[in-house]
Amino acid sequence: RVKSYCVRCPVLTTGFFASLGPPSKKIVSCLMVYSRYRKHQILYHEGNPADRIYALKSGLVKTYKTDSSGQEQLMGFVKPGEVFNLEHLHNGHCAVTAEVVADSEACYIGGQQLHATMAGNPPFALEIIKLLSQALALSQDQIFYFGTKRAKARLAAFLLGFMPVGAKVAGVTIEIPVTRREIAALLGVTLETISRLFRLLRDGGVADADGRQVTIIDPARLRTLAE
């Protein structure tokens, strides 16, 4: 049976594993090990041997790389329903560092255990391979998006990523868990550009930022800007 805490888990219902058939979802549920993680806890370090795939049930995780001078380069965020550290299936090492931004619930699957299960269950293996192919295609789409969209559109898409799913009501306030400097690095623009774009969003009646809190005044227009 699917474990009790997996029944309404976004990872299985709306996230990465949602498209699996019932038998495969039961297998994934049996493989997963549930844990709670505190803010600032490191799940894994860049370059270390990797032996787990993680699935985020609740909370928020950020990923980053560290350069030779010790500076962190923010790579992205993991939100509930998403699976991460998939890179280790290819090279066996962590490509980034993953740090808990807000108290989180996550499950992990041992890499060797997943490989053994796939080897012994071809239908399950085919479904997992299909999911990995879809994840690769999505990653390529995101790279294309950030390479072709203007900075204003990239910032709008970034803010939309923190809005509650399905939220359409004006006045929703979201908290951005990183600094403007980190946002600038993630979006590939200068800090001055980010400050200017936030002013434009405020003056245009789209969003108003106060520190790390951003009030989405006009969600529909924000979505239009991101397109």
Short mmCIF file of C-alpha atoms in Angstrom, two decimals:
data_model
loop_
_atom_site.label_atom_id
_atom_site.label_comp_id
_atom_site.label_asym_id
_atom_site.label_seq_id
_atom_site.Cartn_x
_atom_site.Cartn_y
_atom_site.Cartn_z
CA ARG A 1 0.00 0.00 0.00
CA VAL A 2 0.96 3.64 -0.46
CA LYS A 3 2.25 4.96 2.87
CA SER A 4 -0.20 7.16 4.79
CA TYR A 5 1.89 10.33 4.50
CA CYS A 6 2.24 9.78 0.72
CA VAL A 7 -1.51 9.83 0.00
CA ARG A 8 -1.81 13.61 -0.52
CA CYS A 9 1.88 14.32 -1.03
CA PRO A 10 2.39 16.84 -3.87
CA VAL A 11 5.30 14.77 -5.16
CA LEU A 12 2.89 11.96 -6.05
CA THR A 13 -0.29 13.93 -6.74
CA THR A 14 0.74 17.05 -8.66
CA GLY A 15 4.53 16.99 -8.84
CA PHE A 16 7.30 14.95 -10.41
CA PHE A 17 5.79 11.47 -9.93
CA ALA A 18 2.16 12.48 -10.58
CA SER A 19 1.96 10.82 -14.01
CA LEU A 20 3.07 7.41 -12.74
CA GLY A 21 0.53 4.63 -12.77
CA PRO A 22 -0.82 3.31 -9.43
CA PRO A 23 1.57 0.31 -9.30
CA SER A 24 4.61 2.52 -9.87
CA LYS A 25 3.41 5.04 -7.28
CA LYS A 26 3.22 2.23 -4.74
CA ILE A 27 6.79 1.24 -5.57
CA VAL A 28 8.01 4.82 -5.15
CA SER A 29 6.13 5.09 -1.87
CA CYS A 30 7.85 1.96 -0.57
CA LEU A 31 11.28 3.24 -1.59
CA MET A 32 10.91 6.68 0.00
CA VAL A 33 12.30 7.47 3.44
CA TYR A 34 10.61 10.43 5.15
CA SER A 35 12.53 13.10 7.08
CA ARG A 36 12.14 16.63 8.45
CA TYR A 37 14.79 19.28 7.90
CA ARG A 38 15.44 22.58 9.66
CA LYS A 39 16.24 25.96 8.12
CA HIS A 40 19.91 26.28 7.06
CA GLN A 41 20.43 22.52 7.15
CA ILE A 42 22.60 21.24 4.27
CA LEU A 43 21.17 18.21 2.48
CA TYR A 44 24.27 17.60 0.38
CA HIS A 45 27.42 19.40 -0.73
CA GLU A 46 28.62 20.11 -4.24
CA GLY A 47 31.23 17.59 -5.38
CA ASN A 48 30.50 15.02 -2.68
CA PRO A 49 29.56 11.48 -3.64
CA ALA A 50 25.80 11.29 -4.13
CA ASP A 51 23.68 8.33 -3.15
CA ARG A 52 20.20 9.82 -2.76
CA ILE A 53 17.46 11.41 -4.80
CA TYR A 54 15.29 13.83 -2.84
CA ALA A 55 11.61 14.72 -3.20
CA LEU A 56 10.31 17.84 -1.43
CA LYS A 57 6.97 17.46 0.33
CA SER A 58 6.80 20.91 1.97
CA GLY A 59 9.05 23.90 2.61
CA LEU A 60 11.73 25.34 0.35
CA VAL A 61 15.29 24.40 -0.65
CA LYS A 62 17.84 26.47 -2.56
CA THR A 63 20.70 25.12 -4.64
CA TYR A 64 23.97 26.89 -5.31
CA LYS A 65 27.53 26.49 -6.51
CA THR A 66 30.63 27.90 -4.84
CA ASP A 67 33.46 29.46 -6.87
CA SER A 68 37.19 29.36 -6.12
CA SER A 69 36.94 32.47 -3.93
CA GLY A 70 34.18 30.96 -1.79
CA GLN A 71 31.38 33.07 -3.28
CA GLU A 72 28.01 31.37 -3.68
CA GLN A 73 26.19 31.45 -7.00
CA LEU A 74 22.49 30.78 -6.55
CA MET A 75 21.31 28.18 -9.07
CA GLY A 76 17.64 27.90 -8.22
CA PHE A 77 14.94 26.79 -5.80
CA VAL A 78 13.24 23.48 -5.14
CA LYS A 79 9.54 23.76 -4.36
CA PRO A 80 7.05 21.21 -2.98
CA GLY A 81 6.37 18.43 -5.46
CA GLU A 82 9.79 18.62 -7.10
CA VAL A 83 12.51 15.97 -7.16
CA PHE A 84 16.16 17.00 -7.01
CA ASN A 85 19.72 15.68 -7.07
CA LEU A 86 18.83 13.71 -10.18
CA GLU A 87 22.25 14.59 -11.62
CA HIS A 88 23.86 11.88 -9.55
CA LEU A 89 22.20 9.24 -11.71
CA HIS A 90 24.66 10.32 -14.40
CA ASN A 91 27.96 10.98 -12.63
CA GLY A 92 27.52 9.82 -9.03
CA HIS A 93 28.43 13.21 -7.55
CA CYS A 94 26.40 16.20 -6.37
CA ALA A 95 26.42 18.96 -8.97
CA VAL A 96 25.36 21.66 -6.47
CA THR A 97 24.91 22.26 -2.75
CA ALA A 98 21.34 22.04 -1.44
CA GLU A 99 20.39 24.09 1.62
CA VAL A 100 17.05 24.22 3.43
CA VAL A 101 15.62 27.76 3.28
CA ALA A 102 12.47 27.11 5.32
CA ASP A 103 11.69 24.17 7.61
CA SER A 104 10.91 21.36 5.22
CA GLU A 105 9.64 17.82 4.84
CA ALA A 106 11.36 15.68 2.26
CA CYS A 107 11.78 12.07 1.32
CA TYR A 108 14.81 10.44 -0.20
CA ILE A 109 15.38 7.33 -2.27
CA GLY A 110 18.72 5.55 -2.23
CA GLY A 111 20.27 5.58 -5.67
CA GLN A 112 21.42 1.97 -5.58
CA GLN A 113 18.01 0.87 -4.36
CA LEU A 114 16.32 2.74 -7.23
CA HIS A 115 18.69 1.21 -9.77
CA ALA A 116 18.06 -2.29 -8.43
CA THR A 117 14.29 -1.77 -8.49
CA MET A 118 14.39 -0.50 -12.07
CA ALA A 119 16.55 -3.42 -13.14
CA GLY A 120 14.06 -5.90 -11.67
CA ASN A 121 10.93 -4.17 -12.94
CA PRO A 122 11.11 -3.11 -16.62
CA PRO A 123 7.64 -1.44 -16.74
CA PHE A 124 8.57 0.69 -13.73
CA ALA A 125 11.95 1.49 -15.29
CA LEU A 126 10.28 2.68 -18.51
CA GLU A 127 8.02 5.03 -16.57
CA ILE A 128 10.97 6.49 -14.66
CA ILE A 129 12.97 6.94 -17.88
CA LYS A 130 10.00 8.78 -19.38
CA LEU A 131 9.86 11.10 -16.36
CA LEU A 132 13.58 11.80 -16.62
CA SER A 133 13.18 12.61 -20.33
CA GLN A 134 10.37 15.04 -19.49
CA ALA A 135 12.52 16.68 -16.80
CA LEU A 136 15.36 17.12 -19.31
CA ALA A 137 13.00 18.69 -21.85
CA LEU A 138 11.65 21.07 -19.19
CA SER A 139 15.19 22.05 -18.20
CA GLN A 140 16.02 22.81 -21.83
CA ASP A 141 12.86 24.92 -22.15
CA GLN A 142 13.85 26.90 -19.06
CA ILE A 143 17.35 27.52 -20.45
CA PHE A 144 15.80 28.74 -23.71
CA TYR A 145 13.36 30.96 -21.82
CA PHE A 146 16.05 32.67 -19.75
CA GLY A 147 18.24 33.05 -22.80
CA THR A 148 15.62 34.79 -24.90
CA LYS A 149 13.43 36.77 -22.49
CA ARG A 150 14.16 40.28 -21.33
CA ALA A 151 15.12 40.92 -17.71
CA LYS A 152 11.66 42.23 -16.82
CA ALA A 153 10.03 39.01 -18.02
CA ARG A 154 12.57 36.90 -16.11
CA LEU A 155 11.89 38.81 -12.89
CA ALA A 156 8.12 38.44 -13.39
CA ALA A 157 8.52 34.68 -13.88
CA PHE A 158 10.73 34.50 -10.78
CA LEU A 159 8.09 36.23 -8.64
CA LEU A 160 5.30 34.05 -10.04
CA GLY A 161 7.24 31.01 -8.90
CA PHE A 162 6.64 32.00 -5.26
CA MET A 163 2.91 32.67 -5.59
CA PRO A 164 0.54 30.06 -4.12
CA VAL A 165 -0.69 27.64 -6.76
CA GLY A 166 -3.84 28.99 -8.41
CA ALA A 167 -3.67 32.37 -6.65
CA LYS A 168 -5.40 35.05 -8.74
CA VAL A 169 -6.56 37.52 -6.11
CA ALA A 170 -4.82 40.90 -6.02
CA GLY A 171 -2.90 41.80 -2.88
CA VAL A 172 -1.19 38.46 -2.29
CA THR A 173 2.03 39.00 -0.33
CA ILE A 174 4.90 36.60 -0.87
CA GLU A 175 8.26 36.41 0.85
CA ILE A 176 11.38 36.09 -1.27
CA PRO A 177 13.94 34.08 0.73
CA VAL A 178 17.03 35.59 -0.90
CA THR A 179 18.60 39.01 -1.31
CA ARG A 180 18.27 41.21 -4.38
CA ARG A 181 21.92 40.55 -5.12
CA GLU A 182 21.19 36.82 -5.26
CA ILE A 183 18.17 37.44 -7.48
CA ALA A 184 20.36 39.48 -9.82
CA ALA A 185 22.94 36.68 -9.99
CA LEU A 186 20.24 34.08 -10.65
CA LEU A 187 18.64 36.11 -13.44
CA GLY A 188 21.94 37.15 -14.98
CA VAL A 189 21.60 40.93 -14.50
CA THR A 190 23.15 43.61 -12.29
CA LEU A 191 21.89 44.59 -8.86
CA GLU A 192 21.08 48.04 -10.26
CA THR A 193 18.89 46.44 -12.93
CA ILE A 194 16.93 44.47 -10.34
CA SER A 195 16.33 47.63 -8.29
CA ARG A 196 15.18 49.48 -11.40
CA LEU A 197 12.83 46.66 -12.40
CA PHE A 198 11.23 46.56 -8.95
CA ARG A 199 10.62 50.30 -9.23
CA LEU A 200 9.00 49.82 -12.63
CA LEU A 201 6.73 47.10 -11.25
CA ARG A 202 5.74 49.39 -8.37
CA ASP A 203 5.16 52.44 -10.56
CA GLY A 204 3.18 50.34 -13.02
CA GLY A 205 0.86 49.03 -10.28
CA VAL A 206 1.98 45.43 -10.77
CA ALA A 207 3.92 44.61 -7.58
CA ASP A 208 5.31 46.47 -4.58
CA ALA A 209 8.43 45.26 -2.78
CA ASP A 210 9.22 46.02 0.85
CA GLY A 211 12.45 44.30 1.76
CA ARG A 212 11.97 40.61 1.04
CA GLN A 213 8.19 40.87 1.04
CA VAL A 214 6.53 41.51 -2.30
CA THR A 215 2.83 42.31 -2.67
CA ILE A 216 1.43 41.22 -6.02
CA ILE A 217 -0.98 44.01 -6.88
CA ASP A 218 -2.01 42.76 -10.32
CA PRO A 219 -1.36 39.01 -10.80
CA ALA A 220 -2.80 38.98 -14.33
CA ARG A 221 -0.42 41.69 -15.53
CA LEU A 222 2.50 39.97 -13.84
CA ARG A 223 1.69 36.81 -15.77
CA THR A 224 1.46 38.80 -18.99
CA LEU A 225 4.90 40.31 -18.35
CA ALA A 226 6.36 36.85 -17.86
CA GLU A 227 5.10 35.54 -21.20
#
